[in-house]
Tab-separated table of C-alpha atoms in Angstrom:
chain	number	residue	atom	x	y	z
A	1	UNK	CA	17.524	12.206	-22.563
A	2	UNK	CA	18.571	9.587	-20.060
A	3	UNK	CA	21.390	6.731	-21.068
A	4	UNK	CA	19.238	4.203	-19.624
A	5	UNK	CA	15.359	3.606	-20.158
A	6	UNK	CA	13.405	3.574	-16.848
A	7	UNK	CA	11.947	0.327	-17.696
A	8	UNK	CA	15.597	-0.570	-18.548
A	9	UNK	CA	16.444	0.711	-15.450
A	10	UNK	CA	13.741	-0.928	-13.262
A	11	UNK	CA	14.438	-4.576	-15.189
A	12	UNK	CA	18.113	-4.154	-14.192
A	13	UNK	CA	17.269	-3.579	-10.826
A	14	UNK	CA	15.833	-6.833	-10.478
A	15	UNK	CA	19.395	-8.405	-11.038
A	16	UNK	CA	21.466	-5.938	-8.495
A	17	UNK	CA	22.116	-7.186	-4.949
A	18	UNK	CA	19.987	-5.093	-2.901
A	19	UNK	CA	20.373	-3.711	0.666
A	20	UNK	CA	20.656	-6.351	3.194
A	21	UNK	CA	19.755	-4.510	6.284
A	22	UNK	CA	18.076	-1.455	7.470
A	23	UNK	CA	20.200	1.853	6.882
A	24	UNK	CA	21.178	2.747	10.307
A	25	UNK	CA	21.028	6.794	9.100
A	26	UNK	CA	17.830	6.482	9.364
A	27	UNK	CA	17.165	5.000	12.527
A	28	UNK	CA	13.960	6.024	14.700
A	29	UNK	CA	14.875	8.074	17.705
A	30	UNK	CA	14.055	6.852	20.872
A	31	UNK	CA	11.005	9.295	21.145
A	32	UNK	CA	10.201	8.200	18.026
A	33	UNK	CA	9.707	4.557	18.994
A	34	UNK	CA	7.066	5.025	21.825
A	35	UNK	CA	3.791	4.800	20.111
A	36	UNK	CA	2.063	3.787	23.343
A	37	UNK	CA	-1.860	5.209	22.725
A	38	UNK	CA	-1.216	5.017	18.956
A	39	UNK	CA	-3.848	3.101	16.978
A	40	UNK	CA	-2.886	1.909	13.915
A	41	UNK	CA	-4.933	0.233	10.851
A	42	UNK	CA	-2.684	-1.516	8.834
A	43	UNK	CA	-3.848	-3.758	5.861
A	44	UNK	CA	-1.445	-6.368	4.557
A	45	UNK	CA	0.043	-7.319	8.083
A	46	UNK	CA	-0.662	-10.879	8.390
A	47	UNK	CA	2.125	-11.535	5.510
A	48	UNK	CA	5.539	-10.504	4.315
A	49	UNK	CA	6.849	-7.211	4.900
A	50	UNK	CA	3.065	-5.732	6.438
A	51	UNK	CA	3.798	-8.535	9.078
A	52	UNK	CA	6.842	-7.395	10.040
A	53	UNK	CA	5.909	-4.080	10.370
A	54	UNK	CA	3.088	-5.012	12.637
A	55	UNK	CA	5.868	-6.935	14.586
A	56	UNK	CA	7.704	-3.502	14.686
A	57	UNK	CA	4.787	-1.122	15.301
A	58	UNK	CA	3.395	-3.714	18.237
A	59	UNK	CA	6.858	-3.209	20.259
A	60	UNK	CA	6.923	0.192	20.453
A	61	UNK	CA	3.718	0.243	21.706
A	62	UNK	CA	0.796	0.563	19.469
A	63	UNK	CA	-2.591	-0.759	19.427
A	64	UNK	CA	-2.466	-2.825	15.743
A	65	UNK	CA	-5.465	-3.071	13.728
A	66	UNK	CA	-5.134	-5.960	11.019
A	67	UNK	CA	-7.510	-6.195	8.603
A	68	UNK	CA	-7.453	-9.629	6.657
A	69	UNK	CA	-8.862	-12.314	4.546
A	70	UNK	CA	-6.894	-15.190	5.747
A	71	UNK	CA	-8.660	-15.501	9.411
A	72	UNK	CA	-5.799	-18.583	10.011
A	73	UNK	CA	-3.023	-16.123	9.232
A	74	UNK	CA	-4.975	-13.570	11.622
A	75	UNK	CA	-4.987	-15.907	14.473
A	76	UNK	CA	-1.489	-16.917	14.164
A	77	UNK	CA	-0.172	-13.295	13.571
A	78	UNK	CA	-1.727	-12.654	17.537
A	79	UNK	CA	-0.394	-15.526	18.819
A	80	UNK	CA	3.238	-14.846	17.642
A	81	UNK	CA	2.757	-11.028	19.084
A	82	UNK	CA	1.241	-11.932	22.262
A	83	UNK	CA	4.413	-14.680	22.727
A	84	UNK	CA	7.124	-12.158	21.728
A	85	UNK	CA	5.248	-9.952	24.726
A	86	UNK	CA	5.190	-6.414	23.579
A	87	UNK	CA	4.183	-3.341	24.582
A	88	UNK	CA	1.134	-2.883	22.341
A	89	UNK	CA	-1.900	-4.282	21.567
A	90	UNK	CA	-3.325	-6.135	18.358
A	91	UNK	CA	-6.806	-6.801	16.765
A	92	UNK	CA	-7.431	-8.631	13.896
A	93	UNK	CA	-10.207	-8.316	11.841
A	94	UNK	CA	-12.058	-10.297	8.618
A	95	UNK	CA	-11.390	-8.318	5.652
A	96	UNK	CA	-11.546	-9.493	1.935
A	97	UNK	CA	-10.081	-6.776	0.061
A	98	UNK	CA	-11.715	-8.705	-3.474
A	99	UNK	CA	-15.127	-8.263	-1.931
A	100	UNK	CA	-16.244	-4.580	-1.788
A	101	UNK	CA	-18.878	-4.828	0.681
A	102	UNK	CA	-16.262	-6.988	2.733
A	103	UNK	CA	-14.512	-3.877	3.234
A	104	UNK	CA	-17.463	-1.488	4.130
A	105	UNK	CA	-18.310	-3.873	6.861
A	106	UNK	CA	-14.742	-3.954	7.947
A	107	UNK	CA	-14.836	-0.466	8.168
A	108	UNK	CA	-17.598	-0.095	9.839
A	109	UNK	CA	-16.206	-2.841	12.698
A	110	UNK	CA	-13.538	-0.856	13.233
A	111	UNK	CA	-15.137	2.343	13.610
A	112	UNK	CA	-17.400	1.082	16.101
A	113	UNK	CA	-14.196	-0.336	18.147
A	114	UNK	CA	-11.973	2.155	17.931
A	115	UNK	CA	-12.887	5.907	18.882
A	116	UNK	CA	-9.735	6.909	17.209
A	117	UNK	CA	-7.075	6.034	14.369
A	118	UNK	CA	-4.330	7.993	14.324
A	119	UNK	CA	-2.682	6.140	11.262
A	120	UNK	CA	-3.926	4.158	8.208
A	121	UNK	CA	-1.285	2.349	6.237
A	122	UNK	CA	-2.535	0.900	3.231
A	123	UNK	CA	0.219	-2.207	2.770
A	124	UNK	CA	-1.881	-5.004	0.907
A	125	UNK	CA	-1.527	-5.946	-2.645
A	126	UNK	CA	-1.687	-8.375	-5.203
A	127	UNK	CA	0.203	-8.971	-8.699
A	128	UNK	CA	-3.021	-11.778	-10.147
A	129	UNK	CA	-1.977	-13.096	-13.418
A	130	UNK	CA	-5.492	-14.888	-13.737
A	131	UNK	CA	-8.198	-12.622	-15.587
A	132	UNK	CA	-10.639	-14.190	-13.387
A	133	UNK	CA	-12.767	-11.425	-11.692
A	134	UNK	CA	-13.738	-10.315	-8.494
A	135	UNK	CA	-17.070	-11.060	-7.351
A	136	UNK	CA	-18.290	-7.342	-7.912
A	137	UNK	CA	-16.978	-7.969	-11.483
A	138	UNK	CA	-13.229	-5.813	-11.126
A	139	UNK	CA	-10.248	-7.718	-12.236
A	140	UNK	CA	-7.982	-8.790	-9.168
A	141	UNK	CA	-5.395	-6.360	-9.128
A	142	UNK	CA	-7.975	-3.510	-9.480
A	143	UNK	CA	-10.245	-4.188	-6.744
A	144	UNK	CA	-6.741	-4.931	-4.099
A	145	UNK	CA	-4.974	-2.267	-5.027
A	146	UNK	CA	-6.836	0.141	-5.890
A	147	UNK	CA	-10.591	0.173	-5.233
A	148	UNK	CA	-10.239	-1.216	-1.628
A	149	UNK	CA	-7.718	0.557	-0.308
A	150	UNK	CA	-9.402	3.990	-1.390
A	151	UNK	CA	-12.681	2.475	-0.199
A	152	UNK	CA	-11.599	1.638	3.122
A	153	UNK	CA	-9.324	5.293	3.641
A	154	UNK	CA	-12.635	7.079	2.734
A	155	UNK	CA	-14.769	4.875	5.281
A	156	UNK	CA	-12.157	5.584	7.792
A	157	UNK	CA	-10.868	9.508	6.409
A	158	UNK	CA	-13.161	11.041	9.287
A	159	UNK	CA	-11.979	9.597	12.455
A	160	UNK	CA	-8.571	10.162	11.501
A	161	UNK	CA	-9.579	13.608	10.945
A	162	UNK	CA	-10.681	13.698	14.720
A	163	UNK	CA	-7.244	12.002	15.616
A	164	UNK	CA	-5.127	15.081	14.039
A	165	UNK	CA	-2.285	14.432	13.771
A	166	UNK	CA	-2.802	11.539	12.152
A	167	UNK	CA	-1.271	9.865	8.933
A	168	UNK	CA	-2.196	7.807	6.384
A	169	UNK	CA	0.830	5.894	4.517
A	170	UNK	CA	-0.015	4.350	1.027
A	171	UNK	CA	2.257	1.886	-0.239
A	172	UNK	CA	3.154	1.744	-4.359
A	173	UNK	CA	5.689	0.348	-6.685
A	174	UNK	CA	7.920	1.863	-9.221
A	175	UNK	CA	5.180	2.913	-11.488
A	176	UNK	CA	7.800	4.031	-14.312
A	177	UNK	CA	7.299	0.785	-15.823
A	178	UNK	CA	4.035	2.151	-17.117
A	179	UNK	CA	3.990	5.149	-19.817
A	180	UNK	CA	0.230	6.183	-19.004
A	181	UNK	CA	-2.999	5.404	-17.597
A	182	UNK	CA	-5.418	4.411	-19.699
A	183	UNK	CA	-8.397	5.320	-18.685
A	184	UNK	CA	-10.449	5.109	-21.602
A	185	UNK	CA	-10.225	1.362	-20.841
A	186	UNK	CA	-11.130	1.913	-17.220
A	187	UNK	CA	-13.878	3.660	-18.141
A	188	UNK	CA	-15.164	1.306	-20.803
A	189	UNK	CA	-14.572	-2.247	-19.667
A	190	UNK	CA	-16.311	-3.553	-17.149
A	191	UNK	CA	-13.020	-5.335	-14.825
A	192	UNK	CA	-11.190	-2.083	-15.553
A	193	UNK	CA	-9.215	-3.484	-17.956
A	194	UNK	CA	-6.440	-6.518	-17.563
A	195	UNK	CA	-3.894	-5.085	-18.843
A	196	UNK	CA	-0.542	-3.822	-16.756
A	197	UNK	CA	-3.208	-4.016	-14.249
A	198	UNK	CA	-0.984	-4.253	-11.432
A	199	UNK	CA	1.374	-1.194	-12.646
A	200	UNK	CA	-2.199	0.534	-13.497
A	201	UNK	CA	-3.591	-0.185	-10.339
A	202	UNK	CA	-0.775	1.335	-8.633
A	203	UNK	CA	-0.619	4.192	-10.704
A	204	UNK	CA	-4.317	5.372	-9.997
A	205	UNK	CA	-3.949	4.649	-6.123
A	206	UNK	CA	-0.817	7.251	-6.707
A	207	UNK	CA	-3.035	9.587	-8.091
A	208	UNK	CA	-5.103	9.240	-5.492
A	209	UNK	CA	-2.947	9.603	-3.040
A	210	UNK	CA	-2.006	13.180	-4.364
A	211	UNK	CA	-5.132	14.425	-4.690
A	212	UNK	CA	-6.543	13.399	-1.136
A	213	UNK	CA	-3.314	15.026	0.611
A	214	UNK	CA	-4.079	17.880	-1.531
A	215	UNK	CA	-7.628	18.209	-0.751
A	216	UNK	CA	-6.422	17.417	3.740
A	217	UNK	CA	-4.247	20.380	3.527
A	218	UNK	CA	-4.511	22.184	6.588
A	219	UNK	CA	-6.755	19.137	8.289
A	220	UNK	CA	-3.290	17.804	10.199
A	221	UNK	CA	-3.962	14.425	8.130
A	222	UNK	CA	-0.851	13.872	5.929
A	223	UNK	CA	-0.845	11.926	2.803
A	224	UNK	CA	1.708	9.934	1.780
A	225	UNK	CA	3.251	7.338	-0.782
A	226	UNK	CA	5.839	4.301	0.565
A	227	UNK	CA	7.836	2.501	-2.631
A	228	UNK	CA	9.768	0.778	-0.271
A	229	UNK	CA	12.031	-0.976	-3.248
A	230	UNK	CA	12.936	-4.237	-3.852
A	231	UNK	CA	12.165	-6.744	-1.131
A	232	UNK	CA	11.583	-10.690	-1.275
A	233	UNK	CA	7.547	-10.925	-0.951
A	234	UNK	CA	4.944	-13.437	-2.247
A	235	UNK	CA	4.245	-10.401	-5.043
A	236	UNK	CA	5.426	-12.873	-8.435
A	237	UNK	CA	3.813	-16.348	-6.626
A	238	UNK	CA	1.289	-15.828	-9.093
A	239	UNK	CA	3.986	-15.575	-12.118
A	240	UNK	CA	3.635	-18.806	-14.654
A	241	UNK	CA	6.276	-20.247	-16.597
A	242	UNK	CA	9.550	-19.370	-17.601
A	243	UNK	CA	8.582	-16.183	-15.677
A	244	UNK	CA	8.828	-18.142	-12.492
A	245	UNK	CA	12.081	-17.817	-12.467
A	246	UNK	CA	11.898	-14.542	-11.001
A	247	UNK	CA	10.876	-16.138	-7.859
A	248	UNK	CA	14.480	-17.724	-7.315
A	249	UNK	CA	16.388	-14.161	-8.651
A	250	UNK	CA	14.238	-12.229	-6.206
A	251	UNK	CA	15.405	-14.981	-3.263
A	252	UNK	CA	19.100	-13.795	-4.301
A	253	UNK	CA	19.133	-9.720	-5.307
A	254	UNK	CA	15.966	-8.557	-3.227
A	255	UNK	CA	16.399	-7.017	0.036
A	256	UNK	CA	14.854	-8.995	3.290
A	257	UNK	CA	12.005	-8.472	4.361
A	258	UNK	CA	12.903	-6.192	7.482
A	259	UNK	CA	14.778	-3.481	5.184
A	260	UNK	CA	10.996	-2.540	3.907
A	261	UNK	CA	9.332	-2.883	6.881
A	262	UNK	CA	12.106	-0.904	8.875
A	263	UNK	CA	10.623	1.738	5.651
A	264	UNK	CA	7.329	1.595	6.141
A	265	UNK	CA	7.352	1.733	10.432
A	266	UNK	CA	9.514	4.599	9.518
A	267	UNK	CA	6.841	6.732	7.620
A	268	UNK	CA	4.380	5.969	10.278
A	269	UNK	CA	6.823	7.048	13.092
A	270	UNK	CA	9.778	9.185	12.294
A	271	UNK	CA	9.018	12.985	13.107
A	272	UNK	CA	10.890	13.962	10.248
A	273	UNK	CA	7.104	13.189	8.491
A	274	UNK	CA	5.579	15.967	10.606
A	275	UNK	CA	3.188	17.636	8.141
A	276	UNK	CA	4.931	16.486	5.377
A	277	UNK	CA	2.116	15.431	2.935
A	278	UNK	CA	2.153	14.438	-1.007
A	279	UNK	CA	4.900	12.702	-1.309
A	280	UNK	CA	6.851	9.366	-2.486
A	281	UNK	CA	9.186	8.038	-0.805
A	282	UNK	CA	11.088	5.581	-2.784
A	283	UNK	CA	13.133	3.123	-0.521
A	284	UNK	CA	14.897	6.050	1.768
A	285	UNK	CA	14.958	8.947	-0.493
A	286	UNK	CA	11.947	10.892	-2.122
A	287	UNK	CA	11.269	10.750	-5.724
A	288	UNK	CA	9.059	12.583	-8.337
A	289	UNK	CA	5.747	11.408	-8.941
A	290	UNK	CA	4.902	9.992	-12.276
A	291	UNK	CA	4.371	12.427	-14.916
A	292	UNK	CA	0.949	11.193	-14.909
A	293	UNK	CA	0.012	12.324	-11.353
A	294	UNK	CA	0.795	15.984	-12.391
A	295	UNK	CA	-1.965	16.239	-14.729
A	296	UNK	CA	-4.988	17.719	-13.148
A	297	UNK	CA	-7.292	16.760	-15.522
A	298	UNK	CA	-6.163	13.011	-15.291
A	299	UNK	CA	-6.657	12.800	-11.854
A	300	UNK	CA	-9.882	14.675	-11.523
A	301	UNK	CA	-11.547	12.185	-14.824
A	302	UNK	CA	-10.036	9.282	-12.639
A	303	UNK	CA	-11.739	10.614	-9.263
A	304	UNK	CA	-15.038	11.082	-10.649
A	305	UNK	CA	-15.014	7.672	-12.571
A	306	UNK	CA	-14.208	5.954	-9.133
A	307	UNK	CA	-16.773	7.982	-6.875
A	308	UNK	CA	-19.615	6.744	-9.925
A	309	UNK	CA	-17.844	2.944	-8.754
A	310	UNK	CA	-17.419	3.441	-5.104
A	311	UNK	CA	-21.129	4.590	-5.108
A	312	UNK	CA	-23.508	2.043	-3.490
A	313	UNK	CA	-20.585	1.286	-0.859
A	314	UNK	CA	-20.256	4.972	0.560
C-alpha cells in the first residue's frame, strides 16, 4: 500500500515548483521537425498551451487546422502565425464544442477541405463549475470533454484512415483523483451527471481512447493519451471563492506554457511514437491507465451508452 494517497499525491503536486522549460532529452530530431505536407486538426489551439503548439506545429511546416468557438481568437491566432512567417499553413474554423451539431458541421467543413488528415489532436477542455447545461441538455464539462471530442474523431476516423500513418493524440488529466466512473449516473441523468464531472469526463474520453486504438490495430492509425502535467492554463478561471486562490499558486508552481506544448508537438512528431498506440503519456514518461480503463465490461457499457447519445449526429 502506497505512503502517500494519489489524491494526496496529486493535491501536493499543486504546491511543488514544476519544470520550467522543455527537457532537452527529449528534443525532436531535425527529421522530426519537418512536417511540411502534414495536416493537422488540432482543437484547443486558439488558447493556452493548444496555441502554442499550433505556434510549434506551424514552423515546422504543417498545414494547421483550428477548430474554435471564439472566431476573434481565430482571427488573431492567423494573424500572429502569418507575422511570425512560418513554414506552414493555418485554417481556422467555427467550432462550438457545447453545441453537438456545431461539431458535425465542423466536421463536415473540414472534410470537404482537406483530402487528408494525417493527425487529430484532441487539446480542448473545460473545468465549468456552473451546472448550467449545454444546449443539447449535457452538463459543460461532458459535452467539451468528452462527447465532442469523440464526436468529432469519429466524423473525422476515416480520412485519417486513408492518411496511414496517421495519429490521433488525446489529451487527459491525472484521472487518479477519481476512484470510479459512475455510470449508473451517466446513464440515468439527463446532463450526465455534475458531479467530478471534469475528472469523469476525462476518465470516459480515457476509456475511449483505449478502446478505439484497440479496435485501429493494424489500420496504421495510433491512439494515444497526452497528460502533459501541470502547466499554467485558464483550466480553474471558472473556480469561485476561496478556491480562487488556486489561480495565483498555479501562476507560481505550474510549469509555462511551452513545457506542455513542447509535450504535446512531441506526440504528434517524435518517431519514437511510430506505431505505438494505447498509451498515456504523463508529462515525459508513460504511466498506467486507470484501473478503470482495464475493465472490459466498463468500457464496452460506456461505448454503447455514448453510440445511443452520439446517435442523430453520426
Amino acid at each position: 500500500m502506497p505512503l502517500v494517497s494519489e489524491k494526496t499525491r496529486i493535491i501536493l503536486k499543486l504546491f511543488t515548483p514544476q519544470r520550467r522549460k522543455p527537457n532537452p532529452r527529449h528534443a525532436l530530431a531535425a527529421a522530426e521537425r519537418d512536417l511540411a505536407g502534414k495536416t493537422i486538426v488540432f482543437t484547443g489551439g486558439t488558447d493556452g498551451i493548444g496555441r502554442v503548439a499550433v505556434e510549434m506545429l506551424h514552423q515546422m511546416g504543417a498545414h494547421v487546422v483550428v477548430p474554435g468557438r471564439d472566431a476573434a481568437k481565430g482571427k488573431a491566432l492567423l494573424a500572429a502565425l502569418a507575422a511570425r512567417g512560418g513554414r506552414g499553413k493555418a485554417s481556422f474554423e467555427p467550432c462550438d464544442l457545447a453545441d453537438l451539431q456545431s461539431v458535425k458541421d465542423c466536421a463536415a467543413r473540414i472534410l470537404a477541405a482537406h483530402r487528408r488528415i494525417d493527425v487529430l489532436v484532441n487539446c480542448a477542455g473545460i473545468n465549468a463549475m456552473s451546472d448550467v447545461p449545454t444546449k443539447d441538455g449535457f452538463a459543460m464539462n461532458w459535452s467539451v470533454n468528452y462527447l465532442a471530442p469523440v464526436l468529432l474523431t469519429r466524423l473525422l476516423l476515416d480520412r485519417l484512415r486513408d492518411a496511414a500513418p496517421a495519429r490521433i493524440v488525446n489529451l487527459t488529466t491525472d484521472t487518479a483523483y477519481l476512484d470510479v466512473i459512475d455510470l449508473e449516473t451517466m446513464e440515468t441523468d439527463p446532463d450526465l451527471g455534475q458531479k467530478d464531472s471534469y475528472a469523469a469526463s476525462k476518465l470516459a474520453f480515457e476509456m475511449f481512447s483505449v478502446d478505439l486504438a484497440q479496435s485501429l490495430s493494424g489500420s496504421g492509425v495510433t491512439v494515444n493519451l497526452q497528460h502533459p502535467g501541470y502547466i499554467r492554463s485558464n483550466l480553474l478561471r471558472n473556480l469561485r471563492g476561496a478556491e480562487r486562490v488556486m489561480q495565483g499558486v498555479m501562476r507560481i508552481m505550474a510549469s509555462p506554457t511551452e513545457v506542455g506544448a513542447d509535450r504535446i508537438v512531441r506526440q504528434v512528431a517524435a518517431s519514437g511514437f511510430n506505431g505505438v498506440s494505447g498509451v498515456l503519456i504523463a508529462e515525459d514518461t508513460q504511466r498506467a491507465h486507470h484501473s478503470e480503463v482495464g475493465i472490459a465490461a466498463k468500457r464496452q457499457r460506456l461505448a454503447a451508452f455514448t453510440d445511443r447519445i452520439l446517435a442523430r449526429w453520426l
